[in-house]
Amino acid sequence: MMYEINFHHPVPVYFIGIGGSSMSGLAELLHSRHFIVSGSDQNHSPVCERLEQMGISVFYSQEEAHISSKFAFVVYTAAIRQDNPEFAAAKKLGIPLLSRAEFLGQLMRQYKDAIGVAGTHGKTTTSSMLSMIFLEAGLDPTISLGAVLEPIGSSSRVGHSDHFIVESCEYTNSFLHFYPRHEIVLNIEAEHLDFFKDIEDIRKSFRLFMEKLEGGHLVIQGDIEELNILTGGLNASITTYGLEGGKKTYDYTAANITYDENDFGSYDLMRGNTCIAHISLHVVGAHNISNSVAAAAMADLLGVPVSAIISALHHFGGAKRRFEKKGVVNGVTVVDDYAHHPSEIHATLTAARHYPHRELWCVFQPHTYSRTKLLFDDFVRVLSLADKIVLADIYASREKDPGDISSRDLAEKLRSAGKDVYYFPSFEEIQKFLLSNCKHGDLLITMGAGDIVNIGEAILKN
């Protein structure tokens, strides 16, 4: 039986992997509730420094000695294996172990109006947009995101209302531990195929997530394949959304879409056949118009004033690592983006092509061997949207090198397709090459879910 947390009775708790974007936010949430929080991470980071400044103890190694019987329970990330020294020590001592998803699910049950934002892409941006709308409306939400939201300076926020906005990830079926009252589903595509068998397995997981609704709202992208089959018989009010010119008509639509010189979109937000607002964004691309319609639809359904929707979306500048402008060096604009799946890369590079630039450089770090191998041809296709491509080694994350796939393979395939592509085995070599070859007016995007962001930040120091 799972350990049940009493959130009104603060106790000592330990987080294995406390520096992760979601884990750090959850640690902050518990700290704000007067729990005695400590934890470990393998790397020093600004996130961990922030936690330490708050009074949370952080170890920069994972050792058995860090775990003692004083801890009431231990929270761990999906990346932690059972042979991890701290995990094994907690198990040996009989300390209850909760995955991040199990912990977050228990926390969601404390809120009457929890909103889960799901989808294989766009979760962080959409949940951030929705958070901004609720903040603008003065609804005082609690927030748990997968990246830092600049206006709150964190990936989490402790509110004092029944509203809880939660980015809800499908990997390892994490979101099936959640308890949302309402849900947004942005898309369902082939992703995390190191865990899911195939697209049908992913669709089954999303269906189980949607079945958790009990009378609330489901806002779902109207172009998802076989939508009626996917949503049939749900105990929820189903609302579709989409962009004008899509495959269908939708309950909420972005119509009369235009873009300015920076590729920032504007559109009329339609509820059925009625225009309820004119939305002007300060984030790039059609994908962000779609994300904003999803957030606006949920807010409107929950009675948030349209004025708050308009204002919040106008002032939203993006979440960290989502087409984040890092700076300019020698006339070269440096942007960082978390895109690591072909659909995300396509959306980002398509938007970037409309952003002012001379040549578009994509410095890409593939994320996990399994994803690179399974979606190899798709990666080749979407990376070809850049004028010049620089590849770093694959970021292993939770995996071991199988020896049958590498960034060299991607480079060779792209080169055979006539693309201007370069591969370097170290970040230092990449930085030196970029500083020598990028020209005034170029747009340089560091891209991936690993530590590729460090390259752009290092270049900006020159």
Coordinates of C-alpha atoms in Angstrom, one line a residue:
M1 CA 0.0 0.0 0.0
M2 CA 1.3 3.4 -0.9
Y3 CA 2.4 5.7 1.9
E4 CA -0.1 8.5 2.4
I5 CA 1.4 12.0 3.0
N6 CA -0.2 14.2 5.6
F7 CA 0.4 17.6 4.0
H8 CA -0.7 19.3 7.2
H9 CA 2.0 17.6 9.3
P10 CA 5.5 18.7 8.2
V11 CA 8.2 16.0 8.5
P12 CA 11.7 15.5 7.2
V13 CA 11.8 14.4 3.5
Y14 CA 14.5 13.6 1.0
F15 CA 14.5 14.1 -2.8
I16 CA 16.8 12.0 -5.0
G17 CA 17.4 14.1 -8.1
I18 CA 16.3 17.3 -6.4
G19 CA 17.9 19.5 -9.2
G20 CA 15.4 18.5 -11.9
S21 CA 13.1 21.2 -13.1
S22 CA 10.0 19.5 -11.7
M23 CA 11.6 18.0 -8.6
S24 CA 13.1 21.3 -7.5
G25 CA 9.7 22.9 -7.8
L26 CA 8.1 20.2 -5.7
A27 CA 10.8 20.5 -3.1
E28 CA 10.0 24.2 -2.9
L29 CA 6.3 23.5 -2.5
L30 CA 7.0 21.2 0.5
H31 CA 9.5 23.7 1.9
S32 CA 6.8 26.4 1.8
R33 CA 4.6 24.1 3.8
H34 CA 7.3 23.9 6.5
F35 CA 8.6 20.4 5.7
I36 CA 12.3 19.9 6.4
V37 CA 13.6 19.2 2.9
S38 CA 16.9 18.0 1.7
G39 CA 18.1 16.0 -1.3
S40 CA 20.8 15.2 -3.8
D41 CA 21.8 15.8 -7.4
Q42 CA 24.8 14.8 -9.5
N43 CA 25.4 18.4 -10.8
H44 CA 25.8 21.9 -9.4
S45 CA 23.3 24.2 -11.1
P46 CA 21.6 27.6 -10.5
V47 CA 18.5 25.6 -9.6
C48 CA 20.3 23.8 -6.8
E49 CA 21.9 27.1 -5.7
R50 CA 18.5 28.6 -5.4
L51 CA 17.3 25.7 -3.2
E52 CA 20.3 26.1 -0.9
Q53 CA 19.6 29.8 -0.6
M54 CA 16.1 28.9 0.6
G55 CA 17.6 26.7 3.3
I56 CA 17.2 23.3 1.6
S57 CA 20.3 21.1 2.0
V58 CA 21.7 19.7 -1.3
F59 CA 24.3 17.0 -1.7
Y60 CA 26.2 16.9 -5.0
S61 CA 26.7 13.1 -4.9
Q62 CA 24.4 10.2 -4.2
E63 CA 25.6 8.1 -1.3
E64 CA 24.1 5.7 1.2
A65 CA 25.3 7.8 4.1
H66 CA 22.9 10.6 3.1
I67 CA 19.9 8.5 4.0
S68 CA 18.8 7.9 7.6
S69 CA 15.7 6.9 9.5
K70 CA 14.9 10.5 10.3
F71 CA 13.3 10.8 6.9
A72 CA 9.5 10.1 6.9
F73 CA 9.6 9.4 3.1
V74 CA 11.8 9.7 0.0
V75 CA 10.8 11.1 -3.4
Y76 CA 12.8 10.0 -6.5
T77 CA 12.7 10.8 -10.2
A78 CA 11.9 8.3 -13.0
A79 CA 15.6 8.3 -13.9
I80 CA 16.7 6.8 -10.6
R81 CA 17.4 3.1 -10.7
Q82 CA 16.8 0.6 -7.9
D83 CA 20.6 0.1 -7.5
N84 CA 21.1 3.8 -6.8
P85 CA 22.8 4.0 -3.4
E86 CA 20.3 6.3 -1.8
F87 CA 17.3 4.5 -3.2
A88 CA 18.7 1.2 -1.9
A89 CA 19.5 2.7 1.5
A90 CA 16.0 4.0 1.9
K91 CA 14.6 0.6 0.9
K92 CA 16.9 -1.2 3.4
L93 CA 15.8 1.1 6.2
G94 CA 12.1 0.6 5.3
I95 CA 11.6 4.3 4.5
P96 CA 8.5 4.8 2.2
L97 CA 9.6 5.6 -1.4
L98 CA 7.4 7.6 -3.7
S99 CA 8.1 8.4 -7.3
R100 CA 7.8 12.0 -8.4
A101 CA 4.5 11.2 -10.1
E102 CA 3.1 9.4 -7.1
F103 CA 4.0 12.4 -4.9
L104 CA 2.6 14.9 -7.3
G105 CA -0.6 12.8 -7.6
Q106 CA -1.1 13.0 -3.8
L107 CA -0.5 16.7 -3.8
M108 CA -3.1 17.2 -6.6
R109 CA -5.7 15.6 -4.4
Q110 CA -5.4 18.5 -2.0
Y111 CA -6.9 20.8 -4.7
K112 CA -10.6 20.8 -5.9
D113 CA -9.7 22.5 -9.2
A114 CA -6.5 20.8 -10.5
I115 CA -5.8 21.1 -14.2
G116 CA -3.6 18.6 -15.9
V117 CA -1.9 19.8 -19.2
A118 CA -0.8 16.8 -21.3
G119 CA 0.5 16.0 -24.7
T120 CA 3.7 14.7 -26.3
H121 CA 4.8 18.3 -27.2
G122 CA 3.9 21.7 -25.9
K123 CA 3.1 20.9 -22.3
T124 CA 5.5 23.3 -20.6
T125 CA 4.5 26.3 -22.8
T126 CA 0.8 25.7 -22.6
S127 CA 0.8 25.1 -18.8
S128 CA 2.9 28.3 -18.5
M129 CA 0.5 30.3 -20.6
L130 CA -2.4 29.0 -18.5
S131 CA -0.5 29.8 -15.3
M132 CA 0.0 33.4 -16.6
I133 CA -3.7 33.8 -17.4
F134 CA -4.7 32.6 -13.9
L135 CA -2.1 34.9 -12.3
E136 CA -3.3 37.9 -14.4
A137 CA -6.9 37.2 -13.3
G138 CA -5.8 37.2 -9.6
L139 CA -6.9 33.6 -9.1
D140 CA -3.8 32.8 -7.0
P141 CA -3.0 29.3 -8.4
T142 CA -0.5 26.8 -7.2
I143 CA 1.7 25.8 -10.2
S144 CA 4.0 22.9 -11.0
L145 CA 5.8 23.2 -14.4
G146 CA 8.6 21.4 -16.2
A147 CA 10.7 24.6 -16.6
V148 CA 11.2 28.0 -15.0
L149 CA 8.5 30.5 -15.6
E150 CA 10.3 33.9 -15.6
P151 CA 7.6 36.0 -13.9
I152 CA 7.6 33.7 -10.8
G153 CA 11.3 32.9 -11.1
S154 CA 10.7 29.2 -10.6
S155 CA 9.0 26.1 -12.0
S156 CA 6.6 26.1 -9.1
R157 CA 4.4 28.5 -7.1
V158 CA 2.4 28.1 -3.9
G159 CA -1.0 29.6 -4.1
H160 CA -3.9 29.8 -1.6
S161 CA -6.8 28.9 -3.8
D162 CA -8.3 25.6 -5.1
H163 CA -6.6 26.1 -8.5
F164 CA -3.6 23.9 -9.2
I165 CA -2.0 23.9 -12.7
V166 CA 0.2 20.8 -13.4
E167 CA 2.3 19.9 -16.4
S168 CA 1.4 16.2 -16.9
C169 CA 4.0 14.0 -18.5
E170 CA 3.1 10.6 -20.1
Y171 CA 6.6 9.1 -19.8
T172 CA 6.4 5.8 -17.8
N173 CA 2.7 6.6 -17.5
S174 CA 3.5 9.2 -14.8
F175 CA 0.3 11.1 -15.4
L176 CA -1.8 8.1 -14.5
H177 CA -0.9 8.8 -10.9
F178 CA -2.5 12.2 -11.1
Y179 CA -6.0 13.4 -10.1
P180 CA -7.0 16.3 -12.4
R181 CA -10.5 17.9 -12.3
H182 CA -9.9 19.3 -15.8
E183 CA -7.4 18.3 -18.6
I184 CA -5.8 19.8 -21.7
V185 CA -4.5 17.3 -24.3
L186 CA -2.4 19.0 -27.0
N187 CA -1.3 16.1 -29.2
I188 CA -0.6 12.4 -29.2
E189 CA 2.4 11.3 -31.2
A190 CA 5.1 8.6 -31.2
E191 CA 7.5 9.5 -28.4
H192 CA 9.3 7.8 -25.5
L193 CA 9.5 4.6 -27.5
D194 CA 12.0 3.3 -25.0
F195 CA 9.0 2.8 -22.8
F196 CA 5.9 2.7 -25.0
K197 CA 5.5 -0.2 -27.5
D198 CA 4.1 2.0 -30.3
I199 CA 1.6 4.8 -31.0
E200 CA -1.4 2.6 -30.0
D201 CA 0.2 2.0 -26.6
I202 CA 0.6 5.8 -26.3
R203 CA -3.0 6.4 -27.3
K204 CA -4.1 3.8 -24.7
S205 CA -2.1 5.7 -22.0
F206 CA -3.7 9.0 -22.9
R207 CA -7.2 7.4 -22.9
L208 CA -6.5 6.1 -19.4
F209 CA -5.5 9.6 -18.4
M210 CA -8.7 11.1 -19.8
E211 CA -10.7 8.5 -18.0
K212 CA -9.6 10.0 -14.7
L213 CA -11.9 13.0 -15.4
E214 CA -15.1 12.9 -13.4
G215 CA -17.4 15.6 -14.8
G216 CA -14.8 18.2 -15.6
H217 CA -13.6 19.8 -18.8
L218 CA -11.4 18.2 -21.4
V219 CA -9.9 20.6 -23.9
I220 CA -8.4 18.6 -26.8
Q221 CA -6.8 19.3 -30.1
G222 CA -9.4 18.6 -32.7
D223 CA -7.1 17.1 -35.4
I224 CA -5.9 14.2 -33.3
E225 CA -6.6 11.0 -35.3
E226 CA -9.7 9.0 -34.5
L227 CA -10.7 11.6 -31.9
N228 CA -14.2 10.2 -31.5
I229 CA -12.9 6.8 -30.7
L230 CA -10.3 8.2 -28.3
T231 CA -12.9 10.3 -26.3
G232 CA -16.0 8.2 -26.7
G233 CA -17.9 7.6 -23.4
L234 CA -15.8 9.9 -21.2
N235 CA -17.3 11.4 -18.1
A236 CA -16.3 14.9 -19.2
S237 CA -17.4 17.9 -21.2
I238 CA -15.3 17.7 -24.4
T239 CA -14.2 20.9 -26.1
T240 CA -12.0 20.9 -29.3
Y241 CA -9.7 23.6 -30.5
G242 CA -7.5 24.2 -33.6
L243 CA -6.3 26.6 -36.2
E244 CA -8.4 28.0 -39.0
G245 CA -7.8 25.9 -42.1
G246 CA -7.3 22.7 -40.2
K247 CA -9.0 19.4 -40.9
K248 CA -12.2 20.2 -39.1
T249 CA -14.3 22.9 -37.4
Y250 CA -13.6 23.4 -33.7
D251 CA -15.2 24.8 -30.6
Y252 CA -12.4 27.3 -30.2
T253 CA -10.5 28.4 -33.2
A254 CA -7.6 30.8 -34.1
A255 CA -8.9 32.7 -37.1
N256 CA -7.4 35.5 -39.3
I257 CA -3.9 34.6 -38.3
T258 CA -1.1 37.0 -39.1
Y259 CA 2.6 37.3 -38.1
D260 CA 4.8 40.3 -37.6
E261 CA 8.5 40.7 -38.6
N262 CA 9.6 38.6 -35.6
D263 CA 7.2 35.8 -36.4
F264 CA 5.0 36.7 -33.4
G265 CA 1.5 35.6 -34.2
S266 CA -1.8 37.5 -33.8
Y267 CA -5.3 36.1 -34.3
D268 CA -9.0 36.3 -33.6
L269 CA -10.1 33.9 -30.9
M270 CA -13.3 32.3 -31.9
R271 CA -15.8 30.6 -29.6
G272 CA -17.9 28.8 -32.1
N273 CA -18.8 31.5 -34.7
T274 CA -18.3 34.4 -32.3
C275 CA -15.0 36.3 -31.9
I276 CA -14.4 36.8 -28.2
A277 CA -10.9 38.4 -28.3
H278 CA -8.1 39.5 -30.5
I279 CA -4.9 37.8 -29.3
S280 CA -1.3 39.2 -29.9
L281 CA 1.5 37.0 -28.9
H282 CA 5.2 37.6 -28.1
V283 CA 6.3 34.1 -28.8
V284 CA 7.1 32.7 -32.2
G285 CA 5.4 30.3 -34.6
A286 CA 2.2 28.5 -35.4
H287 CA 2.7 25.9 -32.7
N288 CA 2.6 28.6 -30.0
I289 CA -0.6 30.0 -31.5
S290 CA -2.1 26.5 -31.1
N291 CA -0.8 26.3 -27.5
S292 CA -2.3 29.6 -26.7
V293 CA -5.7 28.7 -28.0
A294 CA -5.7 25.6 -25.8
A295 CA -4.9 27.7 -22.7
A296 CA -7.4 30.4 -23.6
A297 CA -10.1 27.8 -24.2
M298 CA -9.6 26.2 -20.8
A299 CA -9.5 29.6 -19.1
D300 CA -12.7 30.7 -20.9
L301 CA -14.5 27.5 -19.9
L302 CA -13.6 28.1 -16.3
G303 CA -15.0 31.7 -16.3
V304 CA -11.7 33.6 -16.4
P305 CA -12.3 37.1 -17.8
V306 CA -11.4 37.5 -21.4
S307 CA -9.4 40.7 -20.5
A308 CA -7.1 38.6 -18.4
I309 CA -6.6 36.1 -21.2
I310 CA -5.7 38.8 -23.7
S311 CA -3.3 40.6 -21.3
A312 CA -1.6 37.4 -20.1
L313 CA -1.0 36.0 -23.5
H314 CA 0.3 39.4 -24.8
H315 CA 2.9 39.6 -22.0
F316 CA 3.9 36.0 -22.0
G317 CA 7.5 35.8 -23.2
G318 CA 8.0 32.0 -23.1
A319 CA 9.2 29.5 -20.6
K320 CA 12.9 28.8 -20.1
R321 CA 14.5 26.9 -23.0
R322 CA 11.6 27.5 -25.3
F323 CA 12.9 29.6 -28.1
E324 CA 14.7 31.6 -25.4
K325 CA 16.8 34.5 -26.7
K326 CA 20.0 34.2 -24.7
G327 CA 21.8 37.3 -26.2
V328 CA 23.8 38.6 -29.2
V329 CA 27.6 38.2 -29.8
N330 CA 29.4 39.8 -32.8
G331 CA 26.0 40.4 -34.4
V332 CA 25.0 36.7 -34.0
T333 CA 21.7 36.1 -32.2
V334 CA 21.9 33.1 -29.8
V335 CA 18.6 31.3 -29.0
D336 CA 18.1 28.1 -27.0
D337 CA 15.3 25.6 -27.4
Y338 CA 14.4 22.4 -25.6
A339 CA 13.2 20.7 -28.8
H340 CA 14.4 17.1 -28.9
H341 CA 11.6 15.3 -30.9
P342 CA 11.3 15.7 -34.7
S343 CA 7.9 17.4 -34.3
E344 CA 9.3 19.9 -31.9
I345 CA 12.4 20.5 -34.0
H346 CA 10.2 21.0 -37.1
A347 CA 8.0 23.6 -35.2
T348 CA 11.0 25.5 -33.9
L349 CA 13.0 25.6 -37.1
T350 CA 9.9 26.5 -39.1
A351 CA 9.4 29.4 -36.8
A352 CA 13.0 30.3 -36.9
R353 CA 13.0 30.6 -40.7
H354 CA 10.6 33.5 -40.3
Y355 CA 12.7 35.2 -37.6
P356 CA 15.1 37.9 -38.9
H357 CA 18.5 36.2 -39.8
R358 CA 21.1 35.8 -42.5
E359 CA 21.8 32.1 -42.1
L360 CA 20.1 29.7 -39.7
W361 CA 22.5 27.5 -37.6
C362 CA 21.1 24.6 -35.6
V363 CA 23.5 23.1 -33.0
F364 CA 21.7 19.9 -32.1
Q365 CA 22.4 17.4 -29.3
P366 CA 20.3 14.3 -29.8
H367 CA 18.6 13.1 -26.6
T368 CA 18.8 9.3 -25.9
Y369 CA 20.1 6.6 -28.2
S370 CA 16.7 4.9 -28.5
R371 CA 14.9 8.0 -29.7
T372 CA 17.7 8.8 -32.2
K373 CA 17.6 5.3 -33.6
L374 CA 13.8 4.9 -33.8
L375 CA 13.2 8.3 -35.3
F376 CA 16.4 8.6 -37.3
D377 CA 14.9 9.4 -40.7
D378 CA 12.5 12.0 -39.1
F379 CA 15.5 13.7 -37.5
V380 CA 17.3 13.9 -40.9
R381 CA 14.2 15.4 -42.5
V382 CA 13.6 18.1 -39.9
L383 CA 17.2 19.1 -39.3
S384 CA 17.4 19.8 -43.0
L385 CA 15.3 22.9 -42.4
A386 CA 18.4 24.6 -41.0
D387 CA 21.0 26.2 -43.3
K388 CA 23.9 24.8 -41.3
I389 CA 23.8 21.9 -38.8
V390 CA 26.3 21.2 -36.1
L391 CA 25.9 17.9 -34.2
A392 CA 27.1 17.1 -30.6
D393 CA 27.3 13.6 -29.3
I394 CA 24.1 11.9 -28.2
Y395 CA 23.0 12.9 -24.6
A396 CA 22.6 9.5 -22.9
S397 CA 20.3 10.6 -20.1
R398 CA 19.0 7.3 -18.5
E399 CA 20.5 5.0 -21.2
K400 CA 23.7 3.2 -21.9
D401 CA 25.4 3.4 -25.3
P402 CA 24.3 0.4 -27.4
G403 CA 27.1 1.0 -29.9
D404 CA 24.8 0.9 -33.0
I405 CA 23.8 4.6 -33.3
S406 CA 25.7 7.9 -33.0
S407 CA 25.7 11.5 -34.1
R408 CA 28.2 10.6 -36.8
D409 CA 25.5 8.5 -38.4
L410 CA 23.2 11.5 -38.5
A411 CA 25.9 13.7 -39.9
E412 CA 26.7 11.2 -42.7
K413 CA 23.1 10.9 -43.7
L414 CA 22.6 14.6 -43.7
R415 CA 25.8 15.1 -45.7
S416 CA 24.6 12.5 -48.3
A417 CA 21.4 14.6 -48.6
G418 CA 23.5 17.6 -49.5
K419 CA 23.3 19.4 -46.2
D420 CA 26.0 21.6 -44.7
V421 CA 26.6 19.6 -41.6
Y422 CA 29.5 19.3 -39.0
Y423 CA 30.1 16.9 -36.1
F424 CA 32.4 17.5 -33.2
P425 CA 32.9 15.1 -30.2
S426 CA 33.4 17.9 -27.7
F427 CA 31.6 21.2 -26.7
E428 CA 35.0 23.0 -26.8
E429 CA 35.5 22.1 -30.5
I430 CA 31.9 23.2 -31.3
Q431 CA 32.3 26.5 -29.6
K432 CA 35.6 27.2 -31.4
F433 CA 34.1 26.3 -34.7
L434 CA 31.0 28.5 -34.2
L435 CA 33.0 31.5 -33.1
S436 CA 35.1 31.2 -36.2
N437 CA 32.3 30.6 -38.7
C438 CA 29.1 32.3 -37.6
K439 CA 28.7 35.7 -39.2
H440 CA 27.0 39.0 -38.4
G441 CA 23.2 38.6 -38.8
D442 CA 23.2 34.8 -38.3
L443 CA 20.7 33.1 -36.0
L444 CA 22.2 30.4 -33.9
I445 CA 19.9 27.9 -32.1
T446 CA 21.3 25.5 -29.5
M447 CA 18.7 22.7 -29.4
G448 CA 18.1 19.6 -27.3
A449 CA 17.0 18.4 -23.9
G450 CA 20.5 17.8 -22.5
D451 CA 23.2 20.3 -21.6
I452 CA 23.6 21.8 -25.1
V453 CA 22.5 25.2 -23.7
N454 CA 26.0 25.5 -22.2
I455 CA 27.5 26.1 -25.7
G456 CA 25.4 29.2 -26.4
E457 CA 26.1 30.6 -22.9
A458 CA 29.8 30.0 -23.3
I459 CA 29.8 31.7 -26.7
L460 CA 28.1 34.8 -25.3
K461 CA 31.0 35.2 -22.8
N462 CA 33.5 35.8 -25.6

